[in-house]
PDB file of C-alpha atoms in Angstrom:
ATOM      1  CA  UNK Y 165     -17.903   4.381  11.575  1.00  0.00           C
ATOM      2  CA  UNK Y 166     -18.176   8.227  12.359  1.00  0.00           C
ATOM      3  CA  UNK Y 167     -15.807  10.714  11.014  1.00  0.00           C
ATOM      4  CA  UNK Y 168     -15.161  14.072  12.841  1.00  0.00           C
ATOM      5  CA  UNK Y 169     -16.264  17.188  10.106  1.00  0.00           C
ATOM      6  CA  UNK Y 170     -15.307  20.707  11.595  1.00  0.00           C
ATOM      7  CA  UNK Y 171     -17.116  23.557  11.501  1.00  0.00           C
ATOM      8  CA  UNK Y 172     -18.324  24.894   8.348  1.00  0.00           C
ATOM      9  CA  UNK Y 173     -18.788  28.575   9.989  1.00  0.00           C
ATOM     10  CA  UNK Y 174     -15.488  28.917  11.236  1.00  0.00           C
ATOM     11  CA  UNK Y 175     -12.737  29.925   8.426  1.00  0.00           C
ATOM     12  CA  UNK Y 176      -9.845  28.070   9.564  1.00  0.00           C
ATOM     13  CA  UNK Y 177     -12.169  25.067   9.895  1.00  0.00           C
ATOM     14  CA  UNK Y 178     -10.862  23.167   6.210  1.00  0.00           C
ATOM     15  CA  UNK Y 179      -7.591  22.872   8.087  1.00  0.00           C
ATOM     16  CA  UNK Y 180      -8.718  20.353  10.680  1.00  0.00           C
ATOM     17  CA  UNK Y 181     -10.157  18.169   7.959  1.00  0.00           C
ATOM     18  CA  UNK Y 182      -9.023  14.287   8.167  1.00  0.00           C
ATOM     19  CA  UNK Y 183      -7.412  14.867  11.322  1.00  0.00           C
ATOM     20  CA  UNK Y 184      -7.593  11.963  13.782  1.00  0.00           C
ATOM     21  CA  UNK Y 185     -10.530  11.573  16.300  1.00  0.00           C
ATOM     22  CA  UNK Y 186     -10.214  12.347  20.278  1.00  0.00           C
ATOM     23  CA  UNK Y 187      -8.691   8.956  21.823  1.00  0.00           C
ATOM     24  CA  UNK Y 188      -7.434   7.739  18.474  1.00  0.00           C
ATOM     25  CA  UNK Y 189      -3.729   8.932  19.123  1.00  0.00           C
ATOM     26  CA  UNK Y 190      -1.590   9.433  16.480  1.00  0.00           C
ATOM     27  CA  UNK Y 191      -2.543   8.559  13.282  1.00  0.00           C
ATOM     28  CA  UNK Y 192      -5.649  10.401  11.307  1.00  0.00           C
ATOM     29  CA  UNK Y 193      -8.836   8.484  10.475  1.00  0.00           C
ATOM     30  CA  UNK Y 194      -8.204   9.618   6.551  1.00  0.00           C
ATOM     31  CA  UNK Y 195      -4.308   8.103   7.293  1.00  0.00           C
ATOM     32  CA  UNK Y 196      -4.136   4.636   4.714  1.00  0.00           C
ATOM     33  CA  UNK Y 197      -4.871   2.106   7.677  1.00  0.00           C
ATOM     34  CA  UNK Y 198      -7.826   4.122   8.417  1.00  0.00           C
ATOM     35  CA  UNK Y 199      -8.956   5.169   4.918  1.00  0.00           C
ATOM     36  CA  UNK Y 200      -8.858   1.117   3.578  1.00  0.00           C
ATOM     37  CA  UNK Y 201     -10.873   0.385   7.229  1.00  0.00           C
ATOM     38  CA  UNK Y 202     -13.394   2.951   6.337  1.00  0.00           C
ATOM     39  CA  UNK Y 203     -13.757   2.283   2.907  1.00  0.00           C
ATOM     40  CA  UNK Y 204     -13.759  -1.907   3.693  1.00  0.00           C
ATOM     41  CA  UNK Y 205     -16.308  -1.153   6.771  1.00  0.00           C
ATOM     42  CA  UNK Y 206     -18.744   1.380   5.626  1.00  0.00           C
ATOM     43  CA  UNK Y 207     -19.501  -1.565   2.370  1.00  0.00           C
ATOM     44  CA  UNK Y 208     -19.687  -4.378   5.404  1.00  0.00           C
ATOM     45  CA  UNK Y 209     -21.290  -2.949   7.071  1.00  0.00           C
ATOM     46  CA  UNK Y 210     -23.965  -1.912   4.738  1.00  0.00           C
ATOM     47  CA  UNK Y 211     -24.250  -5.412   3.620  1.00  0.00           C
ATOM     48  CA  UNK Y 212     -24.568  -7.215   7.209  1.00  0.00           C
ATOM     49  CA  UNK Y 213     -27.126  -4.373   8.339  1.00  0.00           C
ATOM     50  CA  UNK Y 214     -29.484  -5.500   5.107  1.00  0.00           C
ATOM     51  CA  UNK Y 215     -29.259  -9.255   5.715  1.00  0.00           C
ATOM     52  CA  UNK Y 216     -30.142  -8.490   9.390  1.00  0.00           C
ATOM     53  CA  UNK Y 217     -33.287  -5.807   8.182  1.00  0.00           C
ATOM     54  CA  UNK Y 218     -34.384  -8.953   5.771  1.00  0.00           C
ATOM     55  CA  UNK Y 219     -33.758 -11.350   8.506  1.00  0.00           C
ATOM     56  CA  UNK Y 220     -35.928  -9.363  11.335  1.00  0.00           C
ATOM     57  CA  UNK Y 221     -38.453  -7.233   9.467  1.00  0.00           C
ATOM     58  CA  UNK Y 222     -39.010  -3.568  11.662  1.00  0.00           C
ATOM     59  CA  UNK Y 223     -35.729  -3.998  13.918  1.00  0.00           C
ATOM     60  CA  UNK Y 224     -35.451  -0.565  15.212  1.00  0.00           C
ATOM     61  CA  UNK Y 225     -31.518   0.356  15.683  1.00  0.00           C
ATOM     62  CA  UNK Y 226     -29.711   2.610  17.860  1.00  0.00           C
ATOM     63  CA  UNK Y 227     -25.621   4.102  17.953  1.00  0.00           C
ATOM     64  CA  UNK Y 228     -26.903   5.687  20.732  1.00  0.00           C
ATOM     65  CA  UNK Y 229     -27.237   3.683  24.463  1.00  0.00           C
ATOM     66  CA  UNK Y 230     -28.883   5.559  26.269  1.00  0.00           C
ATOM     67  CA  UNK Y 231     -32.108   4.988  23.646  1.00  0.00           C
ATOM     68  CA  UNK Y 232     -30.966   1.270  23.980  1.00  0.00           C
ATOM     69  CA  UNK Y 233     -31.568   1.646  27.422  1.00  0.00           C
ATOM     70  CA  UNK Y 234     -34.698   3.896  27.390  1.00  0.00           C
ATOM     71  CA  UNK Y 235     -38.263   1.694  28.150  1.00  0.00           C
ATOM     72  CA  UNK Y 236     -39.775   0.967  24.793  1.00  0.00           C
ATOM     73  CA  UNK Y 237     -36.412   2.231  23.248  1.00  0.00           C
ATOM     74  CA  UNK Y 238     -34.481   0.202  19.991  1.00  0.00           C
ATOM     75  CA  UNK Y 239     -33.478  -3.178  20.970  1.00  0.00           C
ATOM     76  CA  UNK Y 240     -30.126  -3.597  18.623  1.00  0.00           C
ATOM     77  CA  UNK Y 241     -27.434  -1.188  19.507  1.00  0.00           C
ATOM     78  CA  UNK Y 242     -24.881  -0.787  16.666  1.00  0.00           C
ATOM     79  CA  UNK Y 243     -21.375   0.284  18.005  1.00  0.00           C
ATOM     80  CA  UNK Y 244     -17.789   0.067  16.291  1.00  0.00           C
ATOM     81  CA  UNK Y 245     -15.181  -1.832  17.677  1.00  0.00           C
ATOM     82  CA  UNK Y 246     -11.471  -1.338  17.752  1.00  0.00           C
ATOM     83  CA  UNK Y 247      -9.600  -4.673  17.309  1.00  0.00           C
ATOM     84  CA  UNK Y 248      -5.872  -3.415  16.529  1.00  0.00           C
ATOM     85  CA  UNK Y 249      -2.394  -3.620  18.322  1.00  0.00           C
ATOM     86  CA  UNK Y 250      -2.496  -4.846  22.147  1.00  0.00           C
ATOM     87  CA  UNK Y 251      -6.466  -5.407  21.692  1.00  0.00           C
ATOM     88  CA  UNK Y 252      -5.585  -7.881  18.644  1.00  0.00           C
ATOM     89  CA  UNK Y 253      -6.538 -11.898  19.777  1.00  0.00           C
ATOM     90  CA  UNK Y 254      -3.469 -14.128  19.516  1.00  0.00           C
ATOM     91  CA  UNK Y 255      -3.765 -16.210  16.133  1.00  0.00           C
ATOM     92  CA  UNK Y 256      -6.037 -18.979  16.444  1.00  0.00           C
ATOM     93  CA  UNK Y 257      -6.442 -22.510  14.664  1.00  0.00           C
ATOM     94  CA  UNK Y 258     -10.099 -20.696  13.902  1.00  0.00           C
ATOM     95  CA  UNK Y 259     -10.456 -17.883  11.700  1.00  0.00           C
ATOM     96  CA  UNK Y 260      -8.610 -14.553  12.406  1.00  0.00           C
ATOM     97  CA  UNK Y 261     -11.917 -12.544  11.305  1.00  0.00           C
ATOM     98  CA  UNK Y 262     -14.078 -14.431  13.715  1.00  0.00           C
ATOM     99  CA  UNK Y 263     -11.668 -13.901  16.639  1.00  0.00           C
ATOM    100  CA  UNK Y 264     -11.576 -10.362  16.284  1.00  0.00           C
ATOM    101  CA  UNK Y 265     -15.138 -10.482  16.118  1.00  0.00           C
ATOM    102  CA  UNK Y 266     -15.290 -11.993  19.571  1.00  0.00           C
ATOM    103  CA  UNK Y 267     -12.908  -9.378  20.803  1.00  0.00           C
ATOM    104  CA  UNK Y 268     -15.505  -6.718  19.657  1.00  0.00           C
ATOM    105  CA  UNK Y 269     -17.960  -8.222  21.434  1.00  0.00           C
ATOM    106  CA  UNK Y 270     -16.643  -8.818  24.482  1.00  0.00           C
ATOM    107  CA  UNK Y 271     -15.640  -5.414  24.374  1.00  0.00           C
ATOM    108  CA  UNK Y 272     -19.207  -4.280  24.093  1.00  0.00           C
ATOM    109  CA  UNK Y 273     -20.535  -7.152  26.699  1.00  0.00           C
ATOM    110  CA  UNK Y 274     -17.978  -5.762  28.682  1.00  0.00           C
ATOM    111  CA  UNK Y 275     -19.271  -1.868  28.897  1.00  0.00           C
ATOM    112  CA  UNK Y 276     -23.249  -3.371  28.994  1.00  0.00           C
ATOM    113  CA  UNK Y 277     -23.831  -2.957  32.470  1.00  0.00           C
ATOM    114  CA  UNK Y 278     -22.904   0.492  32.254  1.00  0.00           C
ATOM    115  CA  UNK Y 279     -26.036   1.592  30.748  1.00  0.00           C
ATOM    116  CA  UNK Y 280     -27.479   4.050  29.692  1.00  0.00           C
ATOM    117  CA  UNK Y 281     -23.843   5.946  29.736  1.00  0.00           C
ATOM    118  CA  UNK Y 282     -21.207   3.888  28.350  1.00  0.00           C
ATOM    119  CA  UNK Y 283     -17.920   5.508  28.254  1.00  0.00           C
ATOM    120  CA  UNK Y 284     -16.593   5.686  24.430  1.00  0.00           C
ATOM    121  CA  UNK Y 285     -12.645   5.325  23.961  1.00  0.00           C
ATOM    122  CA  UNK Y 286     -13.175   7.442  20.478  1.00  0.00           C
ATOM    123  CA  UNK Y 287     -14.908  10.242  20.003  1.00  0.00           C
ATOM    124  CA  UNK Y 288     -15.331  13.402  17.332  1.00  0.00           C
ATOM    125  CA  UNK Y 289     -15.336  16.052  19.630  1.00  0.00           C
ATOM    126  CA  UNK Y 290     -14.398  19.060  19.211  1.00  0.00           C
ATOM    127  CA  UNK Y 291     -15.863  18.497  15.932  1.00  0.00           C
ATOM    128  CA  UNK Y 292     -19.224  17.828  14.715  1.00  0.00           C
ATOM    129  CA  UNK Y 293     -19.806  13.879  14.005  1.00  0.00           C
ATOM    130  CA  UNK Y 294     -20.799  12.163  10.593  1.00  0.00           C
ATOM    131  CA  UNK Y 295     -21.973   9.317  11.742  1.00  0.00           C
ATOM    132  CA  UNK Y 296     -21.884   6.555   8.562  1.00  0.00           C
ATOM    133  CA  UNK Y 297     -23.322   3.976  11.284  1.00  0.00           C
ATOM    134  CA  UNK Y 298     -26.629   5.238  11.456  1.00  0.00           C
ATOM    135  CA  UNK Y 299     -26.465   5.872   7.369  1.00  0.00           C
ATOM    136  CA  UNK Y 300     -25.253   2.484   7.108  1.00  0.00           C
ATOM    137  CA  UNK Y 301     -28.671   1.669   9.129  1.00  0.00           C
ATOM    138  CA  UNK Y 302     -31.109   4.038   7.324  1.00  0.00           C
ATOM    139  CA  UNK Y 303     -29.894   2.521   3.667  1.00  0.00           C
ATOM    140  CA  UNK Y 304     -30.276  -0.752   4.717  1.00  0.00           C
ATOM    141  CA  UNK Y 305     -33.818   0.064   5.972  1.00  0.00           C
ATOM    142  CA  UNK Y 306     -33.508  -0.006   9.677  1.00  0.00           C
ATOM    143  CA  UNK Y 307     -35.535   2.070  11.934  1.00  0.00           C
ATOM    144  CA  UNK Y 308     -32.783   4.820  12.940  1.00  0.00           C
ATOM    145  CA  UNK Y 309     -34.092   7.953  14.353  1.00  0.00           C
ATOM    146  CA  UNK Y 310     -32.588  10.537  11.215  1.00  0.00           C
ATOM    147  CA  UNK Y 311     -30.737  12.572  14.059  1.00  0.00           C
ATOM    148  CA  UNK Y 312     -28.357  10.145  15.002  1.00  0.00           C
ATOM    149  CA  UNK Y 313     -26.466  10.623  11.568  1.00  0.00           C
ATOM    150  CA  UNK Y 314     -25.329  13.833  13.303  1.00  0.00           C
ATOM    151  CA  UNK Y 315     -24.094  12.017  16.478  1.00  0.00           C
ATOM    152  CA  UNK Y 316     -21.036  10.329  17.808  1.00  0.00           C
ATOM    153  CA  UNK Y 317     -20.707   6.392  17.746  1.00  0.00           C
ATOM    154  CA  UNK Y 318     -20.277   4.501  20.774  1.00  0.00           C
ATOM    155  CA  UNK Y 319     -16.237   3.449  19.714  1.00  0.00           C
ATOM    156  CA  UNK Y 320     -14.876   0.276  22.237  1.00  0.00           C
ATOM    157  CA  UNK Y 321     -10.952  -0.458  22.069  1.00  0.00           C
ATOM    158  CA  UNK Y 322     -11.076  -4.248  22.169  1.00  0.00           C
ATOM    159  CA  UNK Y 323      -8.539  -6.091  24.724  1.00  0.00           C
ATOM    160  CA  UNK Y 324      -7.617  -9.718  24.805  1.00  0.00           C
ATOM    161  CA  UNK Y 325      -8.164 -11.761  28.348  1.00  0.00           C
ATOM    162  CA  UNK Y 326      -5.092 -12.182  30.103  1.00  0.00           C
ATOM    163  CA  UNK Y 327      -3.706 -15.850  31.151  1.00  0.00           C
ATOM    164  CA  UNK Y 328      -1.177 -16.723  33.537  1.00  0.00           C
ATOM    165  CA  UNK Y 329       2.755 -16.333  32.416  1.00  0.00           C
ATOM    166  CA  UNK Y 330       4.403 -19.468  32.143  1.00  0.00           C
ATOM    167  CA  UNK Y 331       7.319 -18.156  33.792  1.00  0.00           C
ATOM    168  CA  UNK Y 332       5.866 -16.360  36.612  1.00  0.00           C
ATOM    169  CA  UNK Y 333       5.210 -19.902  38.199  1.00  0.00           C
ATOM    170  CA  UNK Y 334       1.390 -19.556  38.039  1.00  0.00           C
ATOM    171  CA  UNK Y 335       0.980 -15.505  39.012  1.00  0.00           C
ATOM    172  CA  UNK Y 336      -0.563 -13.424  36.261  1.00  0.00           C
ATOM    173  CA  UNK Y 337       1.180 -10.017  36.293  1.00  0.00           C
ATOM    174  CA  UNK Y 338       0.043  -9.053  32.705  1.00  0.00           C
ATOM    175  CA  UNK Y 339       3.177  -7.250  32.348  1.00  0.00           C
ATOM    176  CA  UNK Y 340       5.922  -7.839  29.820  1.00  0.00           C
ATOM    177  CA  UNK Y 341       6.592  -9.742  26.743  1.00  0.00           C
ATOM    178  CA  UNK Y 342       5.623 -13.239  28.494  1.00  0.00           C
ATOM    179  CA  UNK Y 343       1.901 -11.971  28.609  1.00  0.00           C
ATOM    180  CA  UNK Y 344       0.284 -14.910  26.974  1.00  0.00           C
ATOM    181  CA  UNK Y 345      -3.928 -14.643  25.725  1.00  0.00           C
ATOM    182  CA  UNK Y 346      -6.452 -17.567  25.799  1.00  0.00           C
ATOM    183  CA  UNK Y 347      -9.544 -18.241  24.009  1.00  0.00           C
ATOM    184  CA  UNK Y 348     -12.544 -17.642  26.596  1.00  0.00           C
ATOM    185  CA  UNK Y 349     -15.936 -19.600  27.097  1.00  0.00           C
ATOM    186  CA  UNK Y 350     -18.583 -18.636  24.456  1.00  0.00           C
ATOM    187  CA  UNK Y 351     -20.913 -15.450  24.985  1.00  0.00           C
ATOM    188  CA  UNK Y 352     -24.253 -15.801  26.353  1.00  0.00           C
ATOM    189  CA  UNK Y 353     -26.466 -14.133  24.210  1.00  0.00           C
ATOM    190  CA  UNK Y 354     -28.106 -12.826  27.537  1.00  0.00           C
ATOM    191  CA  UNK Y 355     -24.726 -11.306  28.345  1.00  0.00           C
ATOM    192  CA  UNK Y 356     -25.217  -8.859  24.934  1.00  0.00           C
ATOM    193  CA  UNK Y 357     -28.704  -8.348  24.457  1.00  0.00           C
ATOM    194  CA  UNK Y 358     -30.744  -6.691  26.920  1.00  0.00           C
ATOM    195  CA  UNK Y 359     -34.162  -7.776  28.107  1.00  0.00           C
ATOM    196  CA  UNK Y 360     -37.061  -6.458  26.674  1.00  0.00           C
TER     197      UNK Y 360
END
């Protein structure tokens, strides 16, 4: 949901274009996985941000926490959520989509109480940030503050909740391949929205 852009002052800047984002590892956003996630997001994203802005007239919107956490500051934090690899939930009779979903925002319930810094896994530095969040937000007729397209989103690595091994006789070491996930109770919705 933000994509690093180098430089436009600095010559040699062109050659750092599409290169991955600090905490990403290996693999570029602008590499296929992360193109057709982009490409795929940016559109849902766009769409779920309108139904919400019909939904609740004047919702004012944040990427930013510490303006979620500011007095009198946005009350809907937008954030993007890794859900890939170890972080993926283990297939459910439900739908795949709406697991991962969970994941995210767990991830995100998770990190709450750390406001108004929450630490992001992802980020654009050393480059400058294009954040297609916040556009996202201002097409779909949120109230963003304009600035934040020029700002790094808050970027969560989901993980799943660990259960006890069968083999380990009842200890949960979380280590190895017998590492085994379970569904966990339903959200709160106090747990993920802040009080006003």
């Amino acid at each position: 949901m933000s994509v690093p852009v180098p430089a436009a002052d600095r010559a040699d800047g062109w050659a750092a274009l599409g290169r991955a984002r600090t905490g990403e590892g290996n693999r570029a956003w602008s590499a296929g996985a992360g193109a057709g996630a982009l490409a795929t997001g940016i559109a849902q994203a766009g769409w779920l941000l309108a139904r919400l802005a019909g939904t609740v007239p004047g919702v004012r919107a944040t990427t930013r926490p510490d303006r979620l956490a500011a007095p009198h500051g946005p009350r809907l934090l937008l954030a993007e959520a890794l859900v890939s690899g170890a972080g993926k939930p283990v297939p459910t009779a439900g739908d795949p989509h709406a697991a991962d979903a969970e994941a995210a925002a767990r991830a995100l319930a998770g990190r709450l109480p750390g406001l108004p810094r929450i630490a992001t896994d992802v980020e654009c530095a050393p480059h400058g940030s294009l954040n297609l969040l916040a556009a996202a937000a201002l097409w779909a007729g949120m109230d963003l503050p304009a600035d934040e397209l020029r700002t790094d989103v808050l970027v969560l690595r989901a993980r799943p909740a660990r259960t006890q091994p069968r083999e380990s006789g009842g200890r949960a070491t979380g280590d190895g391949p017998e590492r085994t996930y379970r569904s966990q109770p339903p959200l709160p919705i106090r747990s993920i929205v802040p009080d006003s």
